[in-house]
XYZ file of C-alpha atoms in Angstrom:
628
model
C -10.870 -4.091 -34.074
C -7.727 -1.397 -35.265
C -10.053 1.234 -33.805
C -9.950 -0.628 -30.293
C -6.324 -0.040 -29.661
C -7.535 3.092 -27.102
C -9.378 0.661 -25.164
C -6.492 -1.842 -23.888
C -4.426 1.158 -21.463
C -8.109 2.846 -21.230
C -10.015 -0.259 -19.507
C -7.526 0.247 -16.493
C -7.382 3.431 -16.008
C -11.622 3.693 -16.091
C -11.082 0.843 -13.065
C -8.586 2.884 -11.262
C -10.799 6.345 -11.288
C -14.043 4.381 -10.454
C -11.990 2.703 -7.603
C -10.490 6.111 -6.576
C -13.967 7.893 -6.570
C -16.036 5.332 -4.851
C -14.272 2.696 -3.645
C -14.926 3.270 -0.015
C -18.650 2.762 -0.471
C -18.482 -0.708 -2.256
C -18.346 -3.821 -1.381
C -14.957 -5.934 -1.423
C -16.839 -8.020 -4.430
C -17.598 -5.326 -6.196
C -14.316 -3.864 -5.841
C -12.469 -6.943 -7.103
C -14.991 -7.064 -10.509
C -14.189 -3.254 -11.087
C -10.255 -4.146 -9.980
C -9.489 -7.425 -11.796
C -12.086 -7.201 -14.577
C -11.030 -3.892 -16.171
C -7.576 -5.663 -16.583
C -9.250 -8.768 -17.528
C -11.265 -7.231 -20.665
C -8.214 -5.379 -21.144
C -6.383 -8.562 -21.544
C -8.951 -10.175 -23.878
C -9.086 -6.988 -26.480
C -5.221 -7.888 -26.427
C -5.726 -11.391 -27.482
C -8.440 -10.452 -29.755
C -5.771 -7.963 -31.103
C -2.809 -9.750 -31.197
C -5.237 -12.630 -33.361
C -5.871 -10.173 -35.703
C -2.527 -8.856 -35.821
C -0.718 -12.421 -36.228
C -3.345 -13.258 -39.051
C -3.027 -10.265 -41.155
C 0.518 -9.300 -40.395
C 0.184 -5.465 -41.086
C 3.653 -3.631 -39.982
C 2.014 -1.880 -37.532
C -1.762 -0.576 -36.253
C -2.112 3.285 -35.452
C -4.616 5.218 -33.569
C -4.846 8.836 -32.831
C -7.201 9.604 -30.151
C -6.443 13.302 -29.891
C -4.118 16.246 -30.378
C -2.622 16.764 -26.446
C -1.600 20.455 -26.931
C 0.172 22.851 -29.469
C 3.031 25.063 -28.675
C 5.367 26.928 -31.429
C 5.258 24.176 -33.620
C 5.356 21.350 -31.363
C 2.244 19.264 -31.568
C 1.987 16.133 -29.646
C -0.662 13.632 -29.889
C -2.579 11.010 -27.207
C -2.003 8.452 -29.991
C -0.891 4.403 -29.800
C 1.410 2.311 -32.224
C 1.144 -1.120 -32.032
C 3.834 -3.530 -33.859
C 5.143 -6.985 -32.801
C 7.421 -5.365 -30.052
C 4.769 -3.436 -28.312
C 2.313 -6.447 -28.604
C 5.105 -9.053 -26.817
C 4.937 -6.251 -23.903
C 0.747 -5.305 -24.000
C 0.925 -9.464 -23.880
C 2.688 -9.962 -20.933
C 1.459 -6.492 -19.206
C -2.460 -7.195 -19.187
C -2.294 -11.191 -19.313
C 0.349 -11.776 -16.147
C -0.872 -8.629 -14.620
C -4.670 -10.061 -14.845
C -3.514 -13.350 -12.817
C -1.988 -11.332 -10.131
C -5.382 -8.984 -10.226
C -7.189 -12.578 -9.260
C -4.274 -13.399 -7.105
C -4.550 -10.297 -5.127
C -8.537 -10.987 -4.143
C -7.014 -14.017 -2.073
C -3.727 -12.586 -0.930
C -5.252 -9.051 0.062
C -8.686 -9.905 1.336
C -8.264 -9.049 5.009
C -6.187 -5.568 3.946
C -8.356 -2.802 5.331
C -7.543 -0.564 2.134
C -8.796 -3.216 -0.147
C -10.514 -0.526 -2.647
C -7.107 1.528 -2.834
C -4.775 -1.342 -3.494
C -6.684 -2.200 -6.108
C -6.811 1.544 -6.957
C -2.823 1.944 -7.357
C -2.619 -1.422 -8.953
C -4.603 -0.488 -12.089
C -3.563 2.434 -12.324
C 0.183 0.667 -12.795
C -1.140 -1.107 -15.071
C -2.954 1.233 -17.670
C 0.874 3.358 -17.149
C 2.786 1.161 -18.254
C 0.061 0.148 -21.250
C 0.631 3.553 -22.544
C 4.283 3.856 -21.879
C 4.535 0.743 -24.300
C 1.895 1.756 -26.633
C 2.978 5.604 -27.190
C 3.579 6.837 -30.342
C 5.726 9.915 -29.097
C 9.216 9.896 -26.463
C 6.462 12.607 -24.651
C 3.502 10.260 -24.254
C 5.620 7.174 -23.281
C 7.513 9.737 -20.850
C 4.052 10.140 -19.104
C 3.590 6.516 -18.548
C 7.130 6.156 -17.640
C 6.714 8.975 -14.651
C 3.402 7.166 -14.210
C 4.395 3.673 -13.047
C 7.418 5.632 -10.951
C 4.407 7.332 -9.117
C 2.594 3.987 -8.793
C 5.905 2.205 -7.731
C 6.145 4.869 -4.774
C 2.490 4.628 -4.235
C 2.447 0.699 -3.947
C 5.548 0.015 -2.345
C 4.643 2.333 0.294
C 1.712 1.128 0.385
C 1.817 -0.172 4.236
C 2.640 3.531 4.747
C 2.225 3.278 8.703
C 5.608 1.049 9.359
C 8.647 4.124 8.887
C 10.688 1.506 7.398
C 8.145 0.458 3.748
C 7.636 4.661 3.905
C 11.650 5.525 3.466
C 11.933 2.240 0.835
C 9.354 3.942 -1.362
C 11.278 7.462 -1.298
C 14.150 5.737 -1.597
C 12.600 4.125 -4.876
C 11.071 7.273 -6.109
C 14.288 9.331 -5.608
C 16.757 6.843 -7.334
C 14.479 6.491 -10.458
C 14.743 10.340 -10.442
C 18.065 10.460 -11.198
C 17.401 8.204 -14.344
C 14.074 10.133 -15.178
C 16.302 13.163 -15.119
C 19.073 11.592 -17.620
C 16.115 10.829 -20.162
C 14.367 13.992 -20.063
C 17.353 15.581 -20.780
C 17.869 12.989 -23.953
C 14.323 13.927 -24.828
C 15.232 17.531 -25.439
C 18.233 16.820 -27.261
C 15.766 14.450 -29.742
C 13.309 17.327 -30.222
C 16.489 19.754 -30.571
C 17.865 17.366 -33.404
C 14.633 16.652 -35.035
C 11.815 19.034 -34.145
C 9.758 16.278 -33.293
C 9.378 13.459 -30.409
C 7.401 10.970 -32.892
C 9.363 7.709 -32.336
C 8.976 6.789 -35.668
C 10.212 9.990 -37.506
C 13.331 9.902 -35.293
C 13.866 5.916 -36.081
C 13.931 6.999 -39.462
C 15.453 10.058 -39.824
C 18.531 9.409 -36.927
C 20.621 7.442 -39.707
C 20.217 10.156 -42.161
C 21.211 12.947 -38.893
C 23.710 11.431 -37.208
C 26.975 9.317 -38.098
C 27.758 6.499 -36.514
C 30.130 7.334 -33.655
C 29.014 10.946 -33.817
C 29.263 12.946 -30.095
C 25.599 13.803 -30.162
C 24.722 10.354 -30.528
C 26.720 8.887 -27.865
C 25.389 12.062 -25.752
C 21.864 11.254 -26.687
C 22.596 7.022 -26.196
C 24.355 7.263 -22.523
C 21.596 9.690 -21.702
C 18.311 7.222 -22.581
C 20.729 4.074 -21.161
C 20.714 6.149 -17.809
C 17.087 6.492 -17.769
C 16.711 2.803 -18.386
C 18.938 1.973 -15.871
C 17.606 3.852 -12.984
C 13.875 2.332 -13.836
C 15.359 -1.170 -14.428
C 17.072 -1.530 -11.522
C 20.790 -1.575 -12.985
C 24.408 -0.482 -11.796
C 24.545 1.688 -10.643
C 21.264 2.631 -9.484
C 20.050 -0.824 -8.500
C 20.069 -0.111 -5.000
C 16.410 0.796 -4.818
C 14.781 -2.433 -5.912
C 15.947 -4.924 -2.886
C 13.889 -2.409 -0.496
C 10.895 -2.378 -3.109
C 10.262 -5.996 -1.231
C 8.264 -3.842 1.494
C 5.393 -3.425 -0.784
C 2.594 -6.652 -0.471
C 3.976 -9.353 -2.882
C 1.506 -9.517 -5.790
C 2.878 -5.441 -5.710
C 6.599 -7.112 -5.940
C 5.231 -9.202 -8.633
C 4.105 -6.837 -11.026
C 7.008 -4.596 -10.625
C 9.409 -7.323 -11.661
C 7.504 -9.371 -14.020
C 5.090 -7.223 -15.873
C 5.672 -3.584 -15.481
C 8.194 -0.889 -14.379
C 11.765 -2.908 -14.304
C 10.791 -3.751 -17.793
C 10.558 -0.327 -18.899
C 14.389 0.049 -19.312
C 14.660 -3.147 -21.641
C 11.556 -1.421 -23.494
C 13.453 1.923 -23.798
C 16.219 0.220 -25.149
C 15.110 -1.936 -27.497
C 12.109 0.995 -28.985
C 15.506 2.946 -29.449
C 17.668 0.316 -31.017
C 18.403 2.700 -33.749
C 20.024 5.133 -31.860
C 22.514 2.810 -29.908
C 23.417 1.056 -33.237
C 24.644 4.862 -34.006
C 26.779 4.787 -31.322
C 28.779 1.341 -31.112
C 30.556 2.853 -27.521
C 26.536 3.188 -26.236
C 25.578 -0.382 -27.201
C 28.913 -1.751 -26.122
C 28.338 -0.280 -22.492
C 24.774 -1.688 -22.391
C 26.381 -4.969 -22.695
C 28.697 -4.119 -20.107
C 26.745 -2.700 -17.868
C 24.201 -6.070 -17.881
C 26.940 -8.292 -17.256
C 28.409 -6.371 -14.510
C 25.085 -6.149 -13.130
C 24.134 -9.990 -13.487
C 26.992 -10.972 -11.376
C 26.646 -8.335 -8.927
C 23.125 -9.373 -8.382
C 23.935 -12.745 -8.510
C 26.628 -13.210 -5.535
C 24.047 -11.181 -3.439
C 21.422 -13.081 -4.049
C 23.553 -16.091 -3.045
C 24.030 -14.342 0.654
C 20.221 -13.283 1.256
C 17.947 -15.135 3.997
C 14.657 -13.182 3.170
C 12.916 -15.296 0.425
C 11.409 -11.955 -1.352
C 15.003 -10.385 -1.265
C 16.653 -13.429 -2.776
C 14.038 -12.867 -5.935
C 14.462 -9.338 -6.174
C 18.469 -9.789 -6.634
C 17.547 -12.339 -9.301
C 15.019 -9.716 -10.539
C 18.032 -7.348 -11.546
C 20.673 -10.905 -12.350
C 17.986 -11.569 -15.465
C 17.669 -7.928 -16.525
C 21.095 -7.960 -16.619
C 21.049 -10.878 -19.228
C 18.425 -9.065 -21.095
C 20.780 -5.618 -21.193
C 23.357 -8.058 -22.263
C 21.569 -9.615 -24.832
C 20.649 -5.942 -26.329
C 23.980 -4.670 -26.375
C 25.469 -7.365 -28.041
C 22.620 -6.793 -30.529
C 20.419 -9.932 -30.062
C 17.316 -7.355 -29.847
C 15.050 -10.588 -30.033
C 16.552 -12.597 -27.865
C 16.384 -10.102 -25.495
C 12.726 -9.389 -26.030
C 12.270 -13.204 -25.809
C 13.973 -13.118 -22.192
C 12.099 -10.396 -21.312
C 8.515 -12.519 -21.693
C 9.901 -15.739 -20.265
C 11.244 -13.975 -17.245
C 8.071 -12.704 -17.059
C 6.520 -15.958 -16.917
C 8.563 -17.641 -14.374
C 9.287 -14.268 -12.001
C 5.592 -13.724 -11.567
C 4.921 -17.494 -10.633
C 8.086 -17.784 -8.451
C 6.698 -14.217 -6.466
C 3.213 -15.533 -6.135
C 4.570 -18.835 -4.730
C 6.514 -16.737 -2.120
C 3.678 -15.028 -1.229
C 1.169 -18.291 -0.910
C 4.366 -19.335 1.624
C 4.389 -16.051 3.574
C 0.869 -16.279 4.314
C 0.772 -19.390 5.239
C 3.594 -19.293 7.925
C 1.984 -16.153 9.388
C 4.328 -13.299 7.591
C 7.490 -15.194 8.107
C 9.935 -14.354 5.156
C 13.218 -15.591 6.687
C 13.935 -18.771 4.928
C 16.328 -20.264 7.920
C 12.791 -20.248 9.639
C 10.924 -22.766 7.185
C 11.815 -25.750 5.794
C 9.334 -29.298 5.554
C 6.620 -27.238 2.892
C 7.057 -29.949 0.175
C 4.501 -31.988 1.923
C 2.304 -29.094 3.474
C 1.837 -27.131 0.430
C 2.110 -29.800 -2.464
C 0.779 -27.256 -5.267
C 2.903 -24.334 -4.198
C 6.144 -26.830 -3.812
C 5.874 -27.969 -7.470
C 4.831 -24.547 -9.564
C 7.697 -22.874 -7.567
C 10.164 -25.826 -8.946
C 9.077 -25.563 -12.015
C 9.582 -21.602 -11.698
C 13.098 -22.532 -10.073
C 14.225 -24.799 -12.649
C 13.527 -22.189 -15.675
C 14.972 -19.665 -13.791
C 17.959 -21.855 -13.208
C 17.858 -22.665 -16.825
C 18.077 -26.209 -16.943
C 18.391 -27.959 -19.923
C 15.800 -29.350 -22.553
C 12.321 -29.070 -19.951
C 12.112 -25.517 -19.202
C 11.739 -22.182 -21.067
C 14.732 -20.403 -19.324
C 16.786 -22.753 -20.936
C 16.067 -21.295 -24.198
C 15.530 -17.860 -23.424
C 18.662 -17.687 -21.729
C 21.135 -19.643 -24.039
C 20.245 -17.623 -26.900
C 21.923 -14.736 -25.056
C 24.920 -16.984 -24.067
C 25.087 -18.020 -27.537
C 25.252 -14.889 -28.951
C 27.266 -13.074 -25.943
C 29.914 -14.840 -28.024
C 29.450 -15.671 -31.388
C 27.368 -12.525 -31.946
C 28.534 -9.719 -34.198
C 29.183 -7.905 -30.999
C 29.804 -10.626 -29.063
C 33.356 -11.863 -27.064
C 34.841 -14.359 -25.106
C 34.393 -12.282 -21.386
C 30.693 -10.990 -21.828
C 30.549 -14.809 -22.327
C 32.118 -15.954 -19.604
C 30.220 -13.523 -17.174
C 26.972 -14.571 -18.739
C 28.141 -18.375 -18.046
C 29.285 -17.651 -14.865
C 26.100 -15.681 -13.724
C 24.204 -19.133 -14.884
C 25.670 -20.861 -12.187
C 25.451 -18.641 -9.356
C 21.532 -18.593 -10.591
C 21.500 -22.327 -9.977
C 22.878 -22.224 -6.851
C 21.149 -19.732 -5.389
C 17.862 -20.092 -6.781
C 17.856 -24.152 -5.403
C 19.547 -22.823 -2.207
C 16.142 -21.094 -1.934
C 14.489 -24.137 -2.892
C 15.826 -26.544 -0.327
C 15.925 -24.078 2.343
C 12.257 -23.517 2.063
C 10.520 -26.896 0.772
C 13.140 -29.572 2.214
C 14.490 -30.340 5.305
C 11.894 -30.246 8.708
C 9.461 -27.765 9.429
C 10.258 -24.741 11.392
C 7.292 -22.989 11.386
C 3.364 -23.874 11.790
C 1.502 -23.470 8.635
C -1.318 -22.053 9.161
C -3.182 -21.106 6.242
C -3.681 -23.046 2.620
C -3.896 -21.307 -0.612
C -7.180 -21.545 -2.245
C -8.087 -21.552 -6.145
C -7.548 -17.593 -6.673
C -3.831 -18.564 -5.443
C -3.570 -21.838 -6.930
C -4.817 -21.439 -10.594
C -2.622 -18.400 -11.603
C 0.193 -20.437 -10.171
C -0.725 -23.567 -12.272
C -1.143 -21.105 -15.631
C 2.121 -19.734 -14.803
C 3.737 -23.009 -14.604
C 2.731 -24.028 -17.715
C 3.416 -21.163 -19.474
C 7.250 -21.612 -17.343
C 7.933 -24.964 -19.136
C 5.910 -24.658 -23.070
C 6.766 -20.686 -23.334
C 10.404 -21.563 -24.604
C 9.479 -23.816 -27.689
C 8.363 -20.935 -29.875
C 11.734 -20.246 -30.587
C 14.069 -23.474 -30.404
C 18.353 -23.213 -31.520
C 18.786 -24.115 -35.017
C 20.024 -27.560 -34.090
C 17.140 -28.682 -32.370
C 14.756 -27.983 -35.089
C 15.373 -25.058 -35.439
C 11.740 -23.446 -34.076
C 12.104 -19.162 -34.777
C 8.606 -18.071 -34.370
C 9.255 -15.510 -31.740
C 12.024 -14.014 -33.797
C 10.254 -14.062 -36.978
C 7.273 -12.052 -35.211
C 9.930 -9.391 -34.188
C 11.547 -9.460 -37.598
C 9.943 -6.337 -38.685
C 10.686 -4.311 -36.034
C 14.168 -5.084 -34.875
C 17.097 -6.162 -36.595
C 18.006 -9.871 -37.081
C 21.881 -10.805 -35.414
C 24.023 -13.045 -37.244
C 26.371 -15.398 -35.519
C 29.831 -16.215 -36.208
C 30.377 -19.105 -38.578
C 33.029 -20.873 -37.286
C 31.390 -21.174 -33.982
C 28.407 -21.938 -35.360
C 29.451 -25.745 -36.114
C 30.520 -26.425 -32.436
C 26.848 -24.176 -30.823
C 25.909 -27.974 -29.315
C 29.101 -27.865 -27.438
C 28.469 -24.778 -26.024
C 24.802 -25.520 -25.349
C 26.240 -28.360 -23.554
C 28.552 -26.484 -21.660
C 25.576 -24.106 -20.509
C 23.521 -27.338 -19.382
C 26.523 -28.662 -17.268
C 26.976 -25.325 -15.138
C 22.958 -25.123 -14.785
C 23.463 -28.507 -13.155
C 26.609 -28.124 -11.860
C 25.064 -25.232 -9.896
C 22.120 -27.636 -8.514
C 24.587 -29.918 -7.528
C 26.706 -27.084 -5.442
C 23.502 -26.054 -3.615
C 22.672 -30.029 -3.015
C 25.665 -30.637 -1.890
C 25.999 -27.562 0.754
C 22.262 -27.391 1.887
C 20.269 -30.894 1.841
C 23.388 -33.325 1.446
C 26.532 -32.415 3.595
C 25.188 -28.844 5.525
C 28.181 -29.712 7.769
C 30.505 -28.371 4.868
C 28.453 -25.164 5.182
C 29.068 -24.602 8.848
C 33.348 -24.852 7.655
C 32.679 -22.417 5.570
C 30.945 -20.325 8.503
C 33.656 -20.773 10.301
C 36.169 -19.264 7.612
C 36.827 -15.431 8.053
C 37.365 -14.503 4.479
C 34.391 -16.399 3.286
C 32.282 -14.593 6.006
C 33.774 -11.188 5.342
C 32.883 -11.861 1.723
C 29.350 -12.831 2.917
C 29.150 -9.921 4.393
C 30.137 -7.818 1.820
C 27.448 -9.433 -0.560
C 24.521 -9.247 1.573
C 24.963 -5.682 1.726
C 24.694 -5.735 -1.755
C 28.407 -4.660 -2.111
C 28.167 -1.615 -0.134
C 26.463 0.145 -2.894
C 23.809 1.678 0.195
C 26.747 2.538 2.567
C 29.040 4.485 0.116
C 26.071 6.491 -1.517
C 25.134 7.051 2.353
C 28.809 8.501 2.630
C 28.518 10.058 -0.839
C 25.123 11.618 -1.046
C 22.925 11.850 1.915
C 25.301 12.362 4.686
C 26.634 15.359 2.651
C 22.926 16.411 2.079
C 21.692 16.047 5.188
C 24.634 17.930 6.745
C 24.268 21.098 4.424
C 20.361 20.945 4.732
C 20.633 21.747 8.469
C 23.341 24.470 7.557
C 21.119 25.732 5.395
C 18.269 25.630 7.905
C 19.271 29.070 9.247
C 20.222 30.916 5.928
C 20.191 34.752 4.945
C 16.839 34.051 2.645
C 15.234 32.353 5.682
C 15.883 35.281 8.342
C 15.353 38.024 5.986
C 11.571 36.493 5.630
C 11.811 35.615 9.532
C 12.499 39.596 9.871
C 9.667 40.645 7.996
C 7.477 38.861 9.557
C 8.829 39.846 13.487
C 8.470 43.591 12.214
C 4.739 42.888 11.108
C 4.334 41.476 14.668
C 6.227 44.686 16.389
C 3.823 47.311 14.252
C 0.735 44.890 15.189
C 1.731 45.238 18.826
C 2.468 48.618 18.628
C -0.794 49.888 16.968
C -3.334 47.936 19.067
C -1.886 49.065 22.018
C -3.423 52.317 20.449
C -7.081 50.637 20.655
C -7.786 50.492 24.378
C -10.702 51.740 24.843
C -9.594 54.783 27.316
C -10.992 58.460 26.113
C -8.157 60.021 27.888
C -6.067 57.919 25.731
C -8.000 59.210 22.646
C -7.903 62.354 23.136
C -4.384 63.027 24.067
C -3.224 61.318 20.546
C -5.710 63.501 18.800
C -3.882 66.409 20.524
C -0.255 65.095 20.157
C -0.682 64.019 16.433
C -2.320 67.882 15.870
C 0.946 69.695 17.281
C 3.002 67.438 15.180
C 1.245 68.357 12.193
C 1.103 71.958 13.152
C 5.116 71.902 13.666
C 5.890 70.068 10.413
C 3.888 72.553 8.269
C 5.588 75.639 10.194
C 9.042 73.965 9.912
C 8.038 73.241 6.248
């Protein structure tokens, strides 16, 4: 099976290639078979490979496919490296991606560009697989840019709407900022180590660089810049809410299985560099904590169902950054996996609702869907409960509780990071169940026109089961001490130890986290179901509404960036439209036009003019000869 590693990314790429070349000539059935089947077979290969990997427990699998190029001693390969970390990621990418592809066959059934959609989706999955399986940073960067390109193509999929094109360009340009930082980091790593082979860099870095050295700090910050851009973290988070312009399956794929998790993977994969720079690692935690709060408050004020989920993703990725920043590497990756299950579930449920309500996305025009769409309601409720980390019965509780615990009791944790995480959990519960109550309870406001079929409900049921049982593979010490997930990652990522003085009271902090989550649910119930008059009182307050507008606008980041960057750039480009370089080239072209007019006048077809020209020319030549 080890020799089949290359097949995992190759199959989605092959599907994409066939769809690009022949998609327009194929029936919709064949397009779906190629698009869904190639990712499905890739998921099957991953599962068989995973079983062998878990049985044999090697340190890693490696496969060299071919040497890419060789220039002045730089010889990167197309080579794949599979260890426990990349195994978790490729399982999520292929398996969750496969479910989203099945769902898409129904969601996009009536779209005119059916084959283009699946071609882009397959390209997206293949690029992400290449990113996480690459054994060197150059190949990883190729996959990194590949997902950036695919996000542009898919966010702007319905390109005839100008707003969609704008959202796609915004995502592409903002993520380029982070990508540039990452590219500089790669140059610096190559200069320092003479290679971009990841395992070589990780093994040689502790010998070459001292802890806290200036070089380590710069490289770690540049890598963090790349991760922040791709994962929509502060201060480059503004593209992600606008990315909802794409079809809902695209949102599910971006938010659950592919692009935004690339930053989490990069930091986890390069953990040695961050451990050598404690300041940069602390900054990772601070960025995560600040982002989860900022996005949480913004989610609280949105009315568009998909935008609530978009801000929720930014917030939950913030939790992952927080975990990585305090050195709880395994906890961060565990939350990534659980988040992929419940976030894909929530987005796919949202898509089913939007489809049923004639593309209505405003939650104020929903309501009463509990009885009309029971399967969607129950699966959405399970996903929401997992997102809100309701205690004991949801996977989200176990993954988030680990992060909260290590944010306080871990070696790099502190009380402020813990308070931020706990406050974020409270806000998450409120906005999540606000979404549930506004969408499924109360009076129905829009006619339900299209109930979901099996291609939509089966992926929802599978993801709902995973959103519950997925958490039981990693339980706290006082809950039975099941550590299957952290045991799996132990050979790749360092373990974290908790403060022993706090460990005896871990149950107290778990109880606090549970109370906070349930308290958030009660607040949402009070304002949006039991006593809506409380909400109207709040809306009559000028201060509350000013805060609402501020959070609704994403804390004014778009306005700030427009003022600082966009408008000055547009102004300067307008001034520069008639610059001296343009004038020079315009002058050359006009001079050529002038000569053309002058010379064409000599070709008038009149014999007398030609004779006169010959005579005048001869006289001029004779005169010049005499003078010289």
